[in-house]
Short mmCIF file of C-alpha atoms in Angstrom, two decimals:
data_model
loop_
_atom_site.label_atom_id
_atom_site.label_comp_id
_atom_site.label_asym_id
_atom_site.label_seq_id
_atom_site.Cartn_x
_atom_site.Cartn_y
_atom_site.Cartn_z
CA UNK R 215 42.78 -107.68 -122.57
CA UNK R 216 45.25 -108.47 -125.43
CA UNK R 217 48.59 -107.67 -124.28
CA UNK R 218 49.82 -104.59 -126.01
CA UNK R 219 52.50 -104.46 -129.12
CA UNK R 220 54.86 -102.21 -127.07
CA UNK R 221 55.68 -105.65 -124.79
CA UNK R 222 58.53 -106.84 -126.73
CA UNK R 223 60.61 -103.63 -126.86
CA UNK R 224 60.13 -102.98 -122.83
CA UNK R 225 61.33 -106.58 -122.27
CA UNK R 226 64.35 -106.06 -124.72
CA UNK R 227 65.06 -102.73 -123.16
CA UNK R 228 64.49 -104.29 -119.42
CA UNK R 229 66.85 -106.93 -120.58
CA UNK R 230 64.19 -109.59 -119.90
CA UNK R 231 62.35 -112.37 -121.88
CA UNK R 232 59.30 -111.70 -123.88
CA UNK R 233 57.92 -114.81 -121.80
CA UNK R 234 58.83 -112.98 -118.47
CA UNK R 235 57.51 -110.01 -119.74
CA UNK R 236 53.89 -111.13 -120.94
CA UNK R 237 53.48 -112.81 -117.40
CA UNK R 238 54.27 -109.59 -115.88
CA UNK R 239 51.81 -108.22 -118.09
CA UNK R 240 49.15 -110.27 -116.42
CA UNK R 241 50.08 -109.42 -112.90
CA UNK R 242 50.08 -105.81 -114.02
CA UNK R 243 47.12 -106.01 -115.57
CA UNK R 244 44.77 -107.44 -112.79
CA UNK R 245 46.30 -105.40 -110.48
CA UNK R 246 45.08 -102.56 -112.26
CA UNK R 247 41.51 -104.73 -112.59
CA UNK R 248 41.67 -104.72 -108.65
CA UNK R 249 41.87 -101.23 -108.36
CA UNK R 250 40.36 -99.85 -111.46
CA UNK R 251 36.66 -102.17 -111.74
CA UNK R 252 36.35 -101.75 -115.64
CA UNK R 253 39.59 -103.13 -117.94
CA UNK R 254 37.77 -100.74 -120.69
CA UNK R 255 38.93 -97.43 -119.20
CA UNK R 256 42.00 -95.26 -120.52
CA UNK R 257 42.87 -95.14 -116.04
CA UNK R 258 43.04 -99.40 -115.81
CA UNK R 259 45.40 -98.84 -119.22
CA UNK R 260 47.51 -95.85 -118.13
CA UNK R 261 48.09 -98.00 -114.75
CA UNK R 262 48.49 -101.31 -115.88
CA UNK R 263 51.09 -99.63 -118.33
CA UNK R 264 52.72 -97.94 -114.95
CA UNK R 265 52.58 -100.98 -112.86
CA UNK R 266 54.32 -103.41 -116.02
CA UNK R 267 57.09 -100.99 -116.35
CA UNK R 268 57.36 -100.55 -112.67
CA UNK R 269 57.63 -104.68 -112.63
CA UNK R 270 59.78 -104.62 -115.81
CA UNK R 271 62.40 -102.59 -113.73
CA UNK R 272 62.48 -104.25 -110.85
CA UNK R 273 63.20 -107.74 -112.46
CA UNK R 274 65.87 -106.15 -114.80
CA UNK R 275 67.31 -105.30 -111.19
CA UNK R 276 67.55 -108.59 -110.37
CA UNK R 277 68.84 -110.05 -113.43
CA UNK R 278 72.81 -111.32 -113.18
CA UNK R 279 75.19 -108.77 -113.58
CA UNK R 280 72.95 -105.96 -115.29
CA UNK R 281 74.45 -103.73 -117.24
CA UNK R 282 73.30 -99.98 -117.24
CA UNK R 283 74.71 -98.86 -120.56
CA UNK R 284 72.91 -101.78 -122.25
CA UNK R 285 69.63 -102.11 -120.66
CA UNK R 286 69.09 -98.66 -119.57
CA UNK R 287 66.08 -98.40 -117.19
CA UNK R 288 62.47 -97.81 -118.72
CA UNK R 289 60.76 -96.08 -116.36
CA UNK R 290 61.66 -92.94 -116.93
CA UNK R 291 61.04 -93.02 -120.63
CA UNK R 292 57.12 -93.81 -120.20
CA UNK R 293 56.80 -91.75 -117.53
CA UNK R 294 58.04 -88.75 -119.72
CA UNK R 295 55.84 -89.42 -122.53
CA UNK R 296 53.16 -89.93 -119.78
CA UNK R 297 53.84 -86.59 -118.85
CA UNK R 298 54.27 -84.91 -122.49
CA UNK R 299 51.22 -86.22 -123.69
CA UNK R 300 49.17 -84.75 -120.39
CA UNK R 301 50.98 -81.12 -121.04
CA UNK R 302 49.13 -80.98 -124.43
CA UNK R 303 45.92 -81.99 -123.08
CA UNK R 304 46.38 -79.62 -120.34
CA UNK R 305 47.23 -76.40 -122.57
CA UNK R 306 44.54 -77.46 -124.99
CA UNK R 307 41.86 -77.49 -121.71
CA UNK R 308 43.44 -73.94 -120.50
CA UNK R 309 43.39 -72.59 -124.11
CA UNK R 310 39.43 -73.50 -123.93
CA UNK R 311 38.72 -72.08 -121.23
CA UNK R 312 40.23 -68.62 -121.84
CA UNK R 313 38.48 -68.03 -125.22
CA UNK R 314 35.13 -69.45 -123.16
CA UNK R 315 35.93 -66.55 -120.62
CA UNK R 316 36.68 -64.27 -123.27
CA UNK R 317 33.69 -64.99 -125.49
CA UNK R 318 31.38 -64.77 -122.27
CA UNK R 319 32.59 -61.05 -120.96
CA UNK R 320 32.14 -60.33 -125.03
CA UNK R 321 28.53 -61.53 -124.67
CA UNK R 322 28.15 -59.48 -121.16
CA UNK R 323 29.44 -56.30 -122.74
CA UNK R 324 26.93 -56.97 -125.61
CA UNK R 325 23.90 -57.36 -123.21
CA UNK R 326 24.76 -54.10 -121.30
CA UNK R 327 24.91 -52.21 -124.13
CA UNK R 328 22.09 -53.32 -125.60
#
């Protein structure tokens, strides 16, 4: 799998090289391989994406003299979009399924009456 465009901005943000940051990539990556099977699915992406930035962190921790105000930790960024983007999907899914109960008890109603 290509490594993804959003690589260079973690690593800036991480305070780490783009260098250290595409080999962490990798390791993130087949890690996810390992656990996932497929490298095709939207789970191997979402975790390889958790693992990198979990990685990402934890070298930026060991990095000389980090500063907090300037590289600011990432891992709380992706997992809030992580969790943003899963709200929508989950409202959309709960919105479904109320007009599919709705429109069934219509169609009940209907037969009984009919």
């Amino acid at each position: 799998m290509k490594a993804p465009k959003i690589l260079p901005w973690i690593a800036r943000k991480a305070g780490i090289s783009d260098e250290l940051a595409l080999k962490l990539w990798r390791r993130a990556a087949g890690e996810a391989e390992e656990l996932v099977g497929c490298c095709t699915s939207s789970d191997y992406y979402r975790l390889a994406m958790e693992r990198f930035v979990d990685l990402a962190d934890a070298e930026s921790e060991t990095c000389e003299a980090p500063q907090t105000l300037c590289h600011p930790r990432v891992s709380w960024l992706w997992r809030h979009q992580s969790r943003m983007s899963q709200l929508s999907l989950i409202a959309a899914q709960n919105t479904y399924r109320l007009w599919q109960s709705n429109w069934d008890n219509f169609l009940a109603t209907q037969k009984r009456a009919a």
